[in-house]
Coordinates of C-alpha atoms in Angstrom, one line a residue:
Chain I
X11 CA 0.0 0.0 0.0
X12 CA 0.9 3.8 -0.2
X13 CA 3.8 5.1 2.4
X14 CA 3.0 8.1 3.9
X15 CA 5.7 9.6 6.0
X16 CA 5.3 11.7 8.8
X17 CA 7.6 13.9 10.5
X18 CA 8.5 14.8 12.8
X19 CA 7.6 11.9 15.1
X20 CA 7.1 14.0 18.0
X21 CA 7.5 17.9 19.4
X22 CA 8.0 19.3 22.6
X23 CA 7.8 23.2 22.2
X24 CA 7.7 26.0 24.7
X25 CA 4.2 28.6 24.4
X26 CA 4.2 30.7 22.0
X27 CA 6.6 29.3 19.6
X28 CA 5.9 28.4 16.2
X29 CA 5.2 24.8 15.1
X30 CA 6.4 22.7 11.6
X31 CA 5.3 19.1 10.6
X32 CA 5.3 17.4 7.3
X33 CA 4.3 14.8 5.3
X34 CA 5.4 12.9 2.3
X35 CA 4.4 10.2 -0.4
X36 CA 5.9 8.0 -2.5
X37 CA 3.2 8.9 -5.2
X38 CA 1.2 11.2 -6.7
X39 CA -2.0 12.8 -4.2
X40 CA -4.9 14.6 -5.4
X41 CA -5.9 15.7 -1.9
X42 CA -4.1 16.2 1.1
X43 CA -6.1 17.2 4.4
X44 CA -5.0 17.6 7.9
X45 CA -6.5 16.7 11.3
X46 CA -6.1 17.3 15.1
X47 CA -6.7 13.7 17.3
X48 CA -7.1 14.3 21.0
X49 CA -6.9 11.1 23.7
X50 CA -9.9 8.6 23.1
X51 CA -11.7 11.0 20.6
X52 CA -11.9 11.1 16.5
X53 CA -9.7 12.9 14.3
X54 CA -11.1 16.5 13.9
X55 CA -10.4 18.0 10.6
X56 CA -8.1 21.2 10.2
X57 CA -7.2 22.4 6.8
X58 CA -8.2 21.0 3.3
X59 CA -6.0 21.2 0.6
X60 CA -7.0 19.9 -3.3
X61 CA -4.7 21.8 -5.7
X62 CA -0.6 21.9 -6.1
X63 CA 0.7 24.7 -4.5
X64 CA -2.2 25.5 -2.4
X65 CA -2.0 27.5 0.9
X66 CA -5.0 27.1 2.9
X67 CA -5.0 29.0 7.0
X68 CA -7.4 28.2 9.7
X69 CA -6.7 30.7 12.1
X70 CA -3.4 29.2 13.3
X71 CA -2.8 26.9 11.4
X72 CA -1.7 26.9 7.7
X73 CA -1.1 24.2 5.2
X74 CA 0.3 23.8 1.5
X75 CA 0.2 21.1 -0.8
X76 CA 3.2 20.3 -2.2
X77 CA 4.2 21.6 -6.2
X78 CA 5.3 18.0 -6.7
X79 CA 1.8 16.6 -5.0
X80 CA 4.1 14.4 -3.2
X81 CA 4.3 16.2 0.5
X82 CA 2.5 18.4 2.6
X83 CA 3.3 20.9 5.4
X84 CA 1.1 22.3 8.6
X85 CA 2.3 25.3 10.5
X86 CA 0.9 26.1 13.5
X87 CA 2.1 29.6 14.9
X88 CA 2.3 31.1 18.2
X89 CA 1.4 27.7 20.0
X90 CA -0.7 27.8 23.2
X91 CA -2.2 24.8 25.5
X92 CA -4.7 24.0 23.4
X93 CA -3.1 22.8 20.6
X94 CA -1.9 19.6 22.6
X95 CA -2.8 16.5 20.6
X96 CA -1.6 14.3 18.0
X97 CA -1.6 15.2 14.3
X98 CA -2.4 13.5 11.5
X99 CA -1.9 14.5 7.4
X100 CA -3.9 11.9 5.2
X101 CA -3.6 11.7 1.6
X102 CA -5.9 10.5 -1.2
X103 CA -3.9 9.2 -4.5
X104 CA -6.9 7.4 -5.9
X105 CA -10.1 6.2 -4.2
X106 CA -8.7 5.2 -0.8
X107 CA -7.4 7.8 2.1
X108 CA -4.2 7.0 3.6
X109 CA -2.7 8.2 6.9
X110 CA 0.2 9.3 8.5
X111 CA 1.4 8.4 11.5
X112 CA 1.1 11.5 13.5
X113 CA 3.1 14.1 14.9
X114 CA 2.7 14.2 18.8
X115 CA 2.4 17.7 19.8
X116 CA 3.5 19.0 23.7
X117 CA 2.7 22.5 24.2
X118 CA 5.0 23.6 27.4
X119 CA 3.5 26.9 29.4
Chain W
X25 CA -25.7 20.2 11.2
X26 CA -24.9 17.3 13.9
X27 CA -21.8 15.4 13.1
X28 CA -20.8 11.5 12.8
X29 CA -22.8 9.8 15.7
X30 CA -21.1 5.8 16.7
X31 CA -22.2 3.9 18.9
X32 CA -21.5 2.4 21.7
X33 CA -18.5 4.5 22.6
X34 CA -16.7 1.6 24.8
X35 CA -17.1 -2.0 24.0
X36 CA -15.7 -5.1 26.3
X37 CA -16.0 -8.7 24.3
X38 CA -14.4 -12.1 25.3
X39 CA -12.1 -13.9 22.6
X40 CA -14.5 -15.9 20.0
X41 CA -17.4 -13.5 20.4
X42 CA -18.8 -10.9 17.6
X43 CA -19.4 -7.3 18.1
X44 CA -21.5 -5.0 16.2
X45 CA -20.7 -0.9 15.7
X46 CA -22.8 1.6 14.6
X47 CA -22.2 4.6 12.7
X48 CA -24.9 7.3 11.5
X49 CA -23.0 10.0 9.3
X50 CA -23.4 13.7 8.5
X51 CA -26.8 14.2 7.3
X52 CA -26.8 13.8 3.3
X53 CA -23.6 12.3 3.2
X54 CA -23.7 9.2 1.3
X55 CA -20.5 7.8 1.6
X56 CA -19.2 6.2 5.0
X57 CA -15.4 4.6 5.6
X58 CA -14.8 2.5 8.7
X59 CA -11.0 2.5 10.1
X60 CA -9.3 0.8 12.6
X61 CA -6.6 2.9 14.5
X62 CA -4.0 0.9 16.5
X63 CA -1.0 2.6 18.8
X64 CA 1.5 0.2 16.5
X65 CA -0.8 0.5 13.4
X66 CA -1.8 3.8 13.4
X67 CA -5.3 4.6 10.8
X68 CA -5.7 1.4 9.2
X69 CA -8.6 1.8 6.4
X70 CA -11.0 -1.6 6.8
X71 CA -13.9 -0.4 3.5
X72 CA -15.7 2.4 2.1
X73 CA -19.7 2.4 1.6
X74 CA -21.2 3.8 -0.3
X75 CA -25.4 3.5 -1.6
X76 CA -25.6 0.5 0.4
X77 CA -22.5 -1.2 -1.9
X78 CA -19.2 -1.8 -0.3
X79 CA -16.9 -0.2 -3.1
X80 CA -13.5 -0.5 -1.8
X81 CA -11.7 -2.7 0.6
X82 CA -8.5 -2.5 2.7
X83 CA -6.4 -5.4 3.5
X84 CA -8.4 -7.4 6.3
X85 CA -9.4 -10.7 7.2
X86 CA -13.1 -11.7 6.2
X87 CA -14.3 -11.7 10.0
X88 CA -14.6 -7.9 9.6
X89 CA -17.9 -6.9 7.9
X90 CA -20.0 -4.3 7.4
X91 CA -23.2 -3.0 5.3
X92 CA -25.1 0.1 4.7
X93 CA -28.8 1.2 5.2
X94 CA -30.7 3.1 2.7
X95 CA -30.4 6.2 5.0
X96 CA -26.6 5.9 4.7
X97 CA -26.5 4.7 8.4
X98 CA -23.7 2.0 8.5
X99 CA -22.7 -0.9 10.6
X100 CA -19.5 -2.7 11.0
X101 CA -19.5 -6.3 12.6
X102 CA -16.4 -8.7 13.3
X103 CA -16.7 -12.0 13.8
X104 CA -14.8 -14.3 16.4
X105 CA -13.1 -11.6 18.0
X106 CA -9.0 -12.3 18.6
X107 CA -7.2 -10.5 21.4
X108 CA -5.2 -8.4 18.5
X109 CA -8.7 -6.6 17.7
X110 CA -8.8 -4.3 20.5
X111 CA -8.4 -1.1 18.9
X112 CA -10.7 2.3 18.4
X113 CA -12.9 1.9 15.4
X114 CA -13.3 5.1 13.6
X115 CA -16.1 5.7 10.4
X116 CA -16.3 8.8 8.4
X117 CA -18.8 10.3 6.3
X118 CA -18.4 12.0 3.1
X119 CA -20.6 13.4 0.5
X120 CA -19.8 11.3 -2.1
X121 CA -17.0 8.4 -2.9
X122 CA -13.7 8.4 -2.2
X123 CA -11.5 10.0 -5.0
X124 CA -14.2 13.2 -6.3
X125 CA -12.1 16.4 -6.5
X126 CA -13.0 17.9 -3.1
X127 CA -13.6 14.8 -1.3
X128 CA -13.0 14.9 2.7
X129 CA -14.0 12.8 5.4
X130 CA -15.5 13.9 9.2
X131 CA -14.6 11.1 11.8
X132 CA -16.9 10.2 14.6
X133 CA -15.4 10.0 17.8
X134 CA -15.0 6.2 17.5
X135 CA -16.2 3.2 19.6
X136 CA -13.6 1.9 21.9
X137 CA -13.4 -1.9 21.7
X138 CA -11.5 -4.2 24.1
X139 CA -11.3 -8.0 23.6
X140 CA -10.1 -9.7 26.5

């Protein structure tokens, strides 16, 4: 099946300081999208990205699709509490999603 | 708009027994994928429904089963239960099928299950 690599594994990051994780593929995707996990709940969707070289925000957060449709990046700026969770990127190359395997996120106060 | 609904949330099952989840998805979305997300796994995708036809598959064994009502409600049921089954069982809803141009999926907040 598709590879989708996630990095970094996991962050630990002070408040207030600004937050980078990416994914990549080993194929082509026609949709990229980004979601927020916390402990013993679903994935809650973030950003939605469907075109190469697309930069989407939510607030916070901000995502591109990759030129080469092969990666993806989330930025999350000034970080506060809140934002603690795991992240996940999935990607759609065909009829089937497939997911990364998250980027643990620890907000320090 | 209410979001996905599962049910039951938490689930506790013996070895050899089935098990039964629900999932009701976002109103007028037609299409629901169940998952099952693992700490060693991670989001493993188990099939996609879609106007009460499964239309795409993933890579597990025949004891995991599902089907879909005409009001797009979907259930997911597995069969002799093994220890390695314990896991949170995620579906999503989307409008349509897997692979349309602006496709995305909303998870429910899963149903815990735990075989012992």
């Amino acid at each position: 099946g598709q590879q989708l690599n996630q990095s970094p594994q996991s962050m630990f990051i002070q408040e207030g300081e600004d937050v980078s994780m990416n994914c990549t593929s080993s194929s082509i995707f026609n949709t990229w999208l980004w979601y927020k996990q916390d402990p013993g709940e679903g994935p809650v969707l973030l950003i939605a990205l469907y075109k190469a070289g697309e930069l989407t925000s939510n607030g916070r957060l901000t995502a591109q699709f990759g030129i080469t449709r092969k990666d993806s990046f989330l930025n999350i700026s000034a970080s506060i509490p809140s934002d603690v969770g795991i992240y996940f990127c999935a990607g759609l190359p065909g009829n089937q999603f497939y997911f990364g395997t998250g980027t643990s996120l620890t907000v320090i106060p | 708009k209410a979001g996905v609904t599962q049910t039951p949330r938490y689930l506790i099952k013996t070895r050899g027994q089935q098990v039964t989840l629900s999932c009701s998805p976002i109103s007028g979305h037609r299409s629901v994928s169940w998952y099952q997300q693992t700490p060693g796994q991670g989001l493993q995708f188990l099939f996609e429904y879609f106007s009460e036809t499964q239309r795409n598959k993933g890579n597990f064994p025949g004891r995991f089963s599902g089907r879909q009502f005409s009001n797009s409600r979907s259930e997911m049921n597995v069969s002799t239960l093994e220890l390695g089954d314990s896991a949170l069982y995620l579906c999503a809803s989307s409008l349509t099928l897997a692979g349309a141009s602006t496709d995305t999926q909303y998870f429910g907040p899963g149903t815990r299950l735990t075989v012992l």
